[in-house]
Coordinates of C-alpha atoms in Angstrom, one line a residue:
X67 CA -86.1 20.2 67.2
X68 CA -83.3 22.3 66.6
X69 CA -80.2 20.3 65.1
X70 CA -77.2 20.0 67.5
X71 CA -74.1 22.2 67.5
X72 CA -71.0 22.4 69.1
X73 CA -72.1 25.3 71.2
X74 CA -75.3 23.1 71.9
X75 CA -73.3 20.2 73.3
X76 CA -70.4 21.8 74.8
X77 CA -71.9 22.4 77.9
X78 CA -73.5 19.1 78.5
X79 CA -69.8 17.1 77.9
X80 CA -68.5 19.8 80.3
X81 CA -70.7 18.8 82.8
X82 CA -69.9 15.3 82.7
X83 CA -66.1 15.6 82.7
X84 CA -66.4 18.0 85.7
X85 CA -68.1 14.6 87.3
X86 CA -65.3 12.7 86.7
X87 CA -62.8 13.2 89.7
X88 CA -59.5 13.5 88.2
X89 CA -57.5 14.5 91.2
X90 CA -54.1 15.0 91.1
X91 CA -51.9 15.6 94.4
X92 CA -48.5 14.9 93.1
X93 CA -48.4 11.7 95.2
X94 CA -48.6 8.6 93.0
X95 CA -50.0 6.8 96.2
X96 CA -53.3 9.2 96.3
X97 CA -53.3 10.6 93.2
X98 CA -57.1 9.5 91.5
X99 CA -55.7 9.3 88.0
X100 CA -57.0 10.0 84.6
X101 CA -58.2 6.6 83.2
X102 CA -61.6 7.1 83.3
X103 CA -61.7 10.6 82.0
X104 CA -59.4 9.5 78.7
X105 CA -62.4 6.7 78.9
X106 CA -64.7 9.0 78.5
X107 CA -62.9 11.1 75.6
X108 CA -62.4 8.0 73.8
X109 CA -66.0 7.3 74.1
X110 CA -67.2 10.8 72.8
X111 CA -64.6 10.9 69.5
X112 CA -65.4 7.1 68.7
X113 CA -69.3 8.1 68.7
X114 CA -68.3 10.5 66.4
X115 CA -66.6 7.9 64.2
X116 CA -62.7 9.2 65.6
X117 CA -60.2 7.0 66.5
X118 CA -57.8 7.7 69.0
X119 CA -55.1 5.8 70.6
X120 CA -55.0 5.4 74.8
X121 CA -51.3 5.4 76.6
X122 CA -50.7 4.8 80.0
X123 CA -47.9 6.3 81.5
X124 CA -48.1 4.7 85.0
X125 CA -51.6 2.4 86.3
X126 CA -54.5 5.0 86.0
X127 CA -52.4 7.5 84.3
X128 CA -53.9 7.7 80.8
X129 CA -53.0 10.1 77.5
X130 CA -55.3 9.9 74.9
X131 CA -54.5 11.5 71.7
X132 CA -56.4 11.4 68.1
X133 CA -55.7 12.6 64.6
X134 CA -58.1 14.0 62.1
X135 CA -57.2 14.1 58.3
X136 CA -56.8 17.4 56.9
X137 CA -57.4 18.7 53.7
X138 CA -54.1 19.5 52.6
X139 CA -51.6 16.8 54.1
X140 CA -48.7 18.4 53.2
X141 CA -49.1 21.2 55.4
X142 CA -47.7 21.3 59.5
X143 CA -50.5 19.7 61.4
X144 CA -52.2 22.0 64.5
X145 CA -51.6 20.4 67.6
X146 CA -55.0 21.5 69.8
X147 CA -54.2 20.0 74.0
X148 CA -55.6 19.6 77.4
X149 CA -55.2 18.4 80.5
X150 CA -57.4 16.0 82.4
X151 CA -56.5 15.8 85.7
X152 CA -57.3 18.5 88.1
X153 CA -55.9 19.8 91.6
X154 CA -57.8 18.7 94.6
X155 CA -60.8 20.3 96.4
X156 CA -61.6 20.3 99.8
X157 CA -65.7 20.1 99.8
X158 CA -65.9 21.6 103.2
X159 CA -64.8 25.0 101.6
X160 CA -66.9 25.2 98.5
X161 CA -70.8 26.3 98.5
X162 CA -71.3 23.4 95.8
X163 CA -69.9 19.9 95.6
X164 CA -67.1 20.5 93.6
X165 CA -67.7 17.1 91.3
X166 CA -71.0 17.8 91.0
X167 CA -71.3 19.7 87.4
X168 CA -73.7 22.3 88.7
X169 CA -75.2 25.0 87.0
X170 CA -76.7 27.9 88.5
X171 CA -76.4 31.7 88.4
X172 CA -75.5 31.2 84.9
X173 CA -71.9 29.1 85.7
X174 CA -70.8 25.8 85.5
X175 CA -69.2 24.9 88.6
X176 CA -67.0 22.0 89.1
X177 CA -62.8 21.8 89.8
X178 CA -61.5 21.3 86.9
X179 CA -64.0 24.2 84.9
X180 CA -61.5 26.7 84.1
X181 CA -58.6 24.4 84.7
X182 CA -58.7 22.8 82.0
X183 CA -62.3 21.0 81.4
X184 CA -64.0 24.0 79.8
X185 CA -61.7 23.5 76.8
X186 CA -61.1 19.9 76.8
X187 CA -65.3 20.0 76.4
X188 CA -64.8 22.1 73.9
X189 CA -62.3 20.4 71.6
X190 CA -65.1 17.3 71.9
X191 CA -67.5 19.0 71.5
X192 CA -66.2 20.7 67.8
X193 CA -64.6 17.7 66.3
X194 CA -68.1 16.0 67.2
X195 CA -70.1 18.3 65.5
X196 CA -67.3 18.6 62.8
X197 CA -68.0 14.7 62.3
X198 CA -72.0 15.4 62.2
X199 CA -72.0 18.0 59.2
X200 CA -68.8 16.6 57.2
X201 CA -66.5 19.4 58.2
X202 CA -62.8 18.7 56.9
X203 CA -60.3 20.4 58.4
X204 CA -57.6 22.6 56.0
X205 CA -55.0 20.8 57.5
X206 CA -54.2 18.0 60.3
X207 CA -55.7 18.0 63.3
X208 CA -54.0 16.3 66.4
X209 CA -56.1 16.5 69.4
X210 CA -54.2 15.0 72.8
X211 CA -55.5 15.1 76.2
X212 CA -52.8 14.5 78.9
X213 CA -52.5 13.6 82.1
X214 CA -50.6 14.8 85.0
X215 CA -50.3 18.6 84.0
X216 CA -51.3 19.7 87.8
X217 CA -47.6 18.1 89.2
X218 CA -44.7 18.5 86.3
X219 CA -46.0 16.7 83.8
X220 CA -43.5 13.7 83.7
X221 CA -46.5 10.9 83.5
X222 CA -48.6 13.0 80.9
X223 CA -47.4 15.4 78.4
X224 CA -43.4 14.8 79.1
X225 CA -44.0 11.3 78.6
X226 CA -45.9 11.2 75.2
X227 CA -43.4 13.4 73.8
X228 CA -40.5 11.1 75.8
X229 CA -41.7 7.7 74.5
X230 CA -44.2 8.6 71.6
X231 CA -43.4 11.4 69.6
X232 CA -44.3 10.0 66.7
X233 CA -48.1 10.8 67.6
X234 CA -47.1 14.4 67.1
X235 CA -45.1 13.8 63.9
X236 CA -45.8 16.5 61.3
X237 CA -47.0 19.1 63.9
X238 CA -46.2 22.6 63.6
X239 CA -47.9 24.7 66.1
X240 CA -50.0 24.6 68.8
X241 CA -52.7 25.5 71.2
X242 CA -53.5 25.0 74.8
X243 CA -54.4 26.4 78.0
X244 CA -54.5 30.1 79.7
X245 CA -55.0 32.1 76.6
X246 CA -57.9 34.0 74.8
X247 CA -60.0 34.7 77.7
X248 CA -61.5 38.4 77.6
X249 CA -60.5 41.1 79.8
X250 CA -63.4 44.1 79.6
X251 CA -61.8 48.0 78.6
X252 CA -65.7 48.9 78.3
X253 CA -68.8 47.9 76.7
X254 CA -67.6 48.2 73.0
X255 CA -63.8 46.8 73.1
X256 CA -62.6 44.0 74.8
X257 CA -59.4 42.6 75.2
X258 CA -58.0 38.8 74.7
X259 CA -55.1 37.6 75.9
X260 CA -53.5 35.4 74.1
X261 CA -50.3 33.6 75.4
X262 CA -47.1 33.7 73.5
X263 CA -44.9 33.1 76.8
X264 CA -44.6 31.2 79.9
X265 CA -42.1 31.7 82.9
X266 CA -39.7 29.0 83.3
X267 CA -40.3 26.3 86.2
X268 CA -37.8 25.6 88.6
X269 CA -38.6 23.6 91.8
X270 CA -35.9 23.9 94.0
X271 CA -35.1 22.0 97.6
X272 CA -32.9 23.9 99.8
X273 CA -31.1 21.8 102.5
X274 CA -29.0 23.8 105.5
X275 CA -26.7 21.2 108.2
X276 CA -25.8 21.8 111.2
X277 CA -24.2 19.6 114.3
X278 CA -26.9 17.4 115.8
X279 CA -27.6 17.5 119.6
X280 CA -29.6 18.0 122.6
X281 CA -32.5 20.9 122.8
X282 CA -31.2 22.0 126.0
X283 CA -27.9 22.9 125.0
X284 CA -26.1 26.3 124.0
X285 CA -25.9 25.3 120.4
X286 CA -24.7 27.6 117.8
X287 CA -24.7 25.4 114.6
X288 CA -27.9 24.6 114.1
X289 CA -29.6 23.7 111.0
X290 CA -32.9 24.9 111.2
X291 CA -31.9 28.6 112.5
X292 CA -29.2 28.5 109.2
X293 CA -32.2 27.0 106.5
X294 CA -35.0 29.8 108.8
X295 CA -32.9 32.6 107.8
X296 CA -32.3 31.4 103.8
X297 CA -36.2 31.0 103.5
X298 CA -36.5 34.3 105.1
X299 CA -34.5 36.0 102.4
X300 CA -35.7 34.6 99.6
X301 CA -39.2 35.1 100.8
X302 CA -38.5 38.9 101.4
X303 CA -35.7 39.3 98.4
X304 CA -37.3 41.2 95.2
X305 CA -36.2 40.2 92.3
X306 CA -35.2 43.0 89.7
X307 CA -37.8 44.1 87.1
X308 CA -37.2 42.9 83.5
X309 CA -39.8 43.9 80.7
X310 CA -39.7 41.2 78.1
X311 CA -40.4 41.8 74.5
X312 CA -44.4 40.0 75.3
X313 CA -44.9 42.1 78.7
X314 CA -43.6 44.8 76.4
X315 CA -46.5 45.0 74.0
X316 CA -49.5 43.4 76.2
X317 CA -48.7 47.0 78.4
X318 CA -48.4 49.1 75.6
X319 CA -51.5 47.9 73.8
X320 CA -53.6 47.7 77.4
X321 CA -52.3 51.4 78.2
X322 CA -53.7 52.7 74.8
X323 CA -57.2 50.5 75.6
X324 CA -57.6 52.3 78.9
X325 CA -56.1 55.7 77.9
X326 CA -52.7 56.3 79.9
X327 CA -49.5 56.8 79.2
X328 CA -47.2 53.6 79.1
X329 CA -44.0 54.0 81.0
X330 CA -41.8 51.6 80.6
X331 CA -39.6 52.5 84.1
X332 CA -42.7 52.1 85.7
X333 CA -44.6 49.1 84.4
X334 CA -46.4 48.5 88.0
X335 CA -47.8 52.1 87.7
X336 CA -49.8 50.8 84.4
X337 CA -50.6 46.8 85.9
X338 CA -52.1 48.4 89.5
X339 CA -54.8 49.4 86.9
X340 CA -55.7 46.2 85.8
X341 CA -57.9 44.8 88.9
X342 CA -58.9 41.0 89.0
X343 CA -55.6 40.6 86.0
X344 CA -53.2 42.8 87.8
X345 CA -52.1 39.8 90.0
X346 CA -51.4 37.4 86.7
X347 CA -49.5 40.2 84.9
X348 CA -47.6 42.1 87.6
X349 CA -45.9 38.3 88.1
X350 CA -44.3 38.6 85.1
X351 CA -42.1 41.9 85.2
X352 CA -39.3 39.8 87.2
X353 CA -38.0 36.5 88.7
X354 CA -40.2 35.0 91.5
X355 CA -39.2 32.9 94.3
X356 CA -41.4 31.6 96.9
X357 CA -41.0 29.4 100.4
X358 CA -43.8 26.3 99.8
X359 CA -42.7 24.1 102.0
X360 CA -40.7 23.2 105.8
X361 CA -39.1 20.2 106.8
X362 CA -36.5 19.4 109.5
X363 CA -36.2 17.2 112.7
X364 CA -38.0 14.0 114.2
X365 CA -38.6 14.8 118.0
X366 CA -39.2 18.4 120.2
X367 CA -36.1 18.1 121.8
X368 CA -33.6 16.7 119.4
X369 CA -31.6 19.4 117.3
X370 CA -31.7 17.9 113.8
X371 CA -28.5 17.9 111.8
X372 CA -30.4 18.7 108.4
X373 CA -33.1 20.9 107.6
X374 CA -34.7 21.3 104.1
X375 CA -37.2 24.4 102.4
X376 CA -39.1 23.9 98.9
X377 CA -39.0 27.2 96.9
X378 CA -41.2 27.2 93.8
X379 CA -39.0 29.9 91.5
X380 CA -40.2 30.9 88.1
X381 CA -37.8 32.6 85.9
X382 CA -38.4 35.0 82.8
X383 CA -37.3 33.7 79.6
X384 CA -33.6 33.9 79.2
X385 CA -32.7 34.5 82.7
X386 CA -32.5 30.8 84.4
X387 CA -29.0 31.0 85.2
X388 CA -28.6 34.8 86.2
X389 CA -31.8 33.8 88.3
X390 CA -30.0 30.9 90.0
X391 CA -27.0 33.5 90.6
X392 CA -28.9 35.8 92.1
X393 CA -30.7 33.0 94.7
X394 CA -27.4 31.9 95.7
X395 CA -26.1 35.6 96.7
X396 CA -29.3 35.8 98.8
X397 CA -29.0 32.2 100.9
X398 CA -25.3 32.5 100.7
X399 CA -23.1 30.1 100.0
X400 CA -23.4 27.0 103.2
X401 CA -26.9 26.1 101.4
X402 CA -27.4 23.0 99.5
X403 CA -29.5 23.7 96.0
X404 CA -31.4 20.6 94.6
X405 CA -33.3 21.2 91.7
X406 CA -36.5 19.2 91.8
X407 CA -38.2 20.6 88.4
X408 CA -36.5 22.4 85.5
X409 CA -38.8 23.3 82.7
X410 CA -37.4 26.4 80.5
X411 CA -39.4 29.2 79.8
X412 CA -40.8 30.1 76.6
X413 CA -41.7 32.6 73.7
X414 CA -42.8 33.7 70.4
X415 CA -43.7 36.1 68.0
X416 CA -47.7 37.0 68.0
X417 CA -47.4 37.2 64.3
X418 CA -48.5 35.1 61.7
X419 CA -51.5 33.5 59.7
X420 CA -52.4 31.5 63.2
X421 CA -52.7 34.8 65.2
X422 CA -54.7 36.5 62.1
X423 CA -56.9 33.3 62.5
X424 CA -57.5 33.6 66.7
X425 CA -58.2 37.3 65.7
X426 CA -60.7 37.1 63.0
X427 CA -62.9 34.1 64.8
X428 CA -62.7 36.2 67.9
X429 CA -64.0 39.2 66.5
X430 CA -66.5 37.0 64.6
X431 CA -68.2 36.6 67.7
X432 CA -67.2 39.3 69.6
X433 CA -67.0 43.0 67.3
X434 CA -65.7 44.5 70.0
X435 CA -62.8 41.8 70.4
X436 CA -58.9 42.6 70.3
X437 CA -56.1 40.1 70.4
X438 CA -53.3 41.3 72.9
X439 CA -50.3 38.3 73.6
X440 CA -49.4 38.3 77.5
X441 CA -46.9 36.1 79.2
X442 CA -48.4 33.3 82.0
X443 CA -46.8 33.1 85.4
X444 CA -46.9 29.7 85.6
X445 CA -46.2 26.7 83.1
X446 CA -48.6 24.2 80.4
X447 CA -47.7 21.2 79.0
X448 CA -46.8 23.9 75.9
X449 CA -43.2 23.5 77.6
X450 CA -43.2 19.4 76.7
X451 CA -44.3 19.9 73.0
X452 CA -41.9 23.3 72.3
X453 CA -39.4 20.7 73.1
X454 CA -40.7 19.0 69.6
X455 CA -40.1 22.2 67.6
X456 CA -44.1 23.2 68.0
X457 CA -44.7 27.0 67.9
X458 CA -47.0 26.4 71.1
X459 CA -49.6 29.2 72.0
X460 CA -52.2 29.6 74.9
X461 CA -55.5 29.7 72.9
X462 CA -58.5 28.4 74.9
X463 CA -61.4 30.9 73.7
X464 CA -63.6 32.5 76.9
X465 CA -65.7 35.2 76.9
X466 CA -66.2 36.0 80.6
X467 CA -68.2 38.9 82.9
X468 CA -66.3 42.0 82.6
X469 CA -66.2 41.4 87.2
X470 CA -65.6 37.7 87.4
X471 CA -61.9 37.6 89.1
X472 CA -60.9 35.1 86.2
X473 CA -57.1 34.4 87.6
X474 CA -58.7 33.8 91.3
X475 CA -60.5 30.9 90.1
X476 CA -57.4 28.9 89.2
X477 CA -56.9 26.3 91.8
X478 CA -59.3 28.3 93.4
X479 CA -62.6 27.8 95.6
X480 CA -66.0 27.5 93.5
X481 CA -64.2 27.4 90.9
X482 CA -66.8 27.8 87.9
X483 CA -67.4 28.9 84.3
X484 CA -70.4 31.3 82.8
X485 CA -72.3 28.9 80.8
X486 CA -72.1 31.5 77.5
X487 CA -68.9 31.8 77.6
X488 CA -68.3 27.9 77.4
X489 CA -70.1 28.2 74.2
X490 CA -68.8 31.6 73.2
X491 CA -65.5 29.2 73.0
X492 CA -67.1 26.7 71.4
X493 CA -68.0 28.8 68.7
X494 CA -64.8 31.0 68.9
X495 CA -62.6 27.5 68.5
X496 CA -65.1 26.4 65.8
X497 CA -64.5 28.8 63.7
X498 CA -60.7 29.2 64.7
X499 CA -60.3 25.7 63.6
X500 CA -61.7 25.6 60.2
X501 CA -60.0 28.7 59.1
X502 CA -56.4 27.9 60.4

């Protein structure tokens, strides 16, 4: 019998996570929670002789977060995160029950398998077999696993750091979600992007008012024409393009890979070339704002006096308040702003003995592996633990099918994960870990 490794036993504890309905709608009242999840993860790192400690943020809201000795102390501690709760699925739309775990074709399928399971196995998964064999870490390792990721973050990640930071005390850097998954030039060179930004979050409720009154009257200040024709210009309004010092050198270095000129007046020229990425890059050369939501009135023939619009807007980094400038010349100036969700964007360097590190274990498994940084449209709990002074990276190793549409799958139908890649990251973080 072959002994067990972390690449052995990844899938397996992916599996059962992906079982584990972790369903997160942003409602408190039908939210499923994370409880039994952090459960499990307890479980797993106390088999393997790891304590860790359990903090709920709100009933069934659970953080769990662990700390493994290093062998030199006095050096930053690496904080290595996931998320356990998961958006919700609607089983009438998927081919496979999507809390089932199944395998077949060669992918794991389950919500949650990309998003963020896959690496929250695999951090089990490592520290377990670490624990098997006597590995020791060269420095600290703090491993947390949050809840509430999936809806702001304010009962997960924003609360550990809120009310106990001292879990995180000593730690320097970070990795997380979204980062280090391959994107195929050709057979012999491979891309990985690794994140070293994130757009900045901001949530914003737009309320228009108008005189209430009858539906039958000739009425000319009415609320939901003045919020219909705000929505309407933010939804059509295109945001200038900015190229940021990460979008900079992701194009450059993808232009070389694939053999074109970069120019930099005409970034979109170079992303249309991407396929299943251009989508998750070509969001990041500008300000975004999008209509989510509608709300206004109470009965068919009542004129309400207030109407309200959600717009999800994510800005670049450094440009929240020319971005909020910019909205409120497009809605003009009769529209309430609330601000429902501000979470700043972020950025760093890709330099440094933790990017050599992601690059040598990549190409350790991979020879024809390169390490590009890219910026993420959306947001991680990375924008909680920056606000500790972490150097926060997306770093969540996948080697994937050169025509899976890896971006699609986020929040996405049959949502799924090829088995080898699960334990390509397995290995990948393996070796990652003990050399960083």
């Amino acid at each position: 019998m072959e002994p067990l490794t972390a690449a052995g036993e990844v899938v397996g504890i992916c599996r059962d996570l992906l079982r584990i309905d972790t369903s997160n709608t942003g409602d408190p009242r039908t939210t499923v929670g994370e409880r039994v999840a952090a459960e499990y993860v307890a479980a797993q790192l106390s088999d393997a002789g790891i304590e860790s400690v359990l903090h709920e943020s709100a009933p069934k809201r659970a953080n769990l977060v662990a700390r493994i000795p290093g062998a030199d102390r006095s050096r930053g501690a690496l904080l290595v995160h996931g998320h356990l709760d998961v958006v919700p699925a609607d089983a009438s739309e998927w081919s496979v029950d999507p809390f089932s775990g199944e395998e077949k074709d060669g992918y794991l399928w389950g919500r949650g398998a990309i998003d963020m399971k896959d690496f929250d196995a695999m951090m089990l998964a490592v520290v377990r077999d670490w624990q098997r064999n006597g590995v020791v870490p060269p420095r600290d390792i703090v491993l947390a696993f949050t809840a509430d990721e999936e809806a702001g973050m304010e009962y997960g990640s924003q609360f550990l750091v809120r009310e106990h930071a001292d879990l995180f005390e000593g730690c320097t850097e970070a990795i997380g979600e979204v980062g280090g998954f391959s994107y195929t030039i050709n057979d012999d060179l491979r891309l990985y992007l690794v994140e070293t930004a994130e757009k900045g979050i901001d949530w914003l409720r737009l309320h228009a008012k108008g005189r209430p009154g009858h539906g039958s009257f000739v009425h000319d200040d009415n609320a939901v024409t003045a919020l219909a024709e705000a929505v309407a210009a933010v939804g059509r309004h295109k945001f200038p393009m900015t190229i940021t010092p990460t979008v900079r050198s992701f194009l450059e270095q993808v232009c070389d890979a694939i053999g074109i000129e970069f120019d930099p007046a005409e970034p979109e020229l170079a992303i249309a070339k991407l396929g299943p990425i251009a989508n998750l890059i070509g969001a990041t050369v500008r300000n975004t704002a999008n209509p989510t939501r509608l709300e206004a009135g109470y009965k068919d023939n009542v004129i309400p006096g207030r109407a309200s619009a959600t717009i999800d807007c994510r800005t670049l980094p450094g440009q929240a308040e020319s971005f909020l400038a910019e909205l409120r010349s497009v809605i003009g100036p009769d529209i309430e702003i609330e601000h429902l969700q501000q979470q700043a964007a972020l950025e760093t360097g890709f330099d440094g003995d933790l990017v050599a590190a992601m690059s040598a274990a990549l190409r350790a498994e991979d020879p024809g592996a390169r390490a590009v940084p890219y910026m993420l449209s959306g947001g991680t709990d990375a924008k909680a633990f920056t606000t500790l002074g972490i150097r926060c990276f997306g770093f969540a190793p996948l080697k994937l099918p050169a025509d899976l549409n890896f971006s699609a799958l986020f929040h996405g139908v049959d949502e799924r994960v090829p088995v080898e890649g699960l334990q390509f990251g397995a290995r990948v973080l393996d070796r990652f870990l003990r050399s960083s």
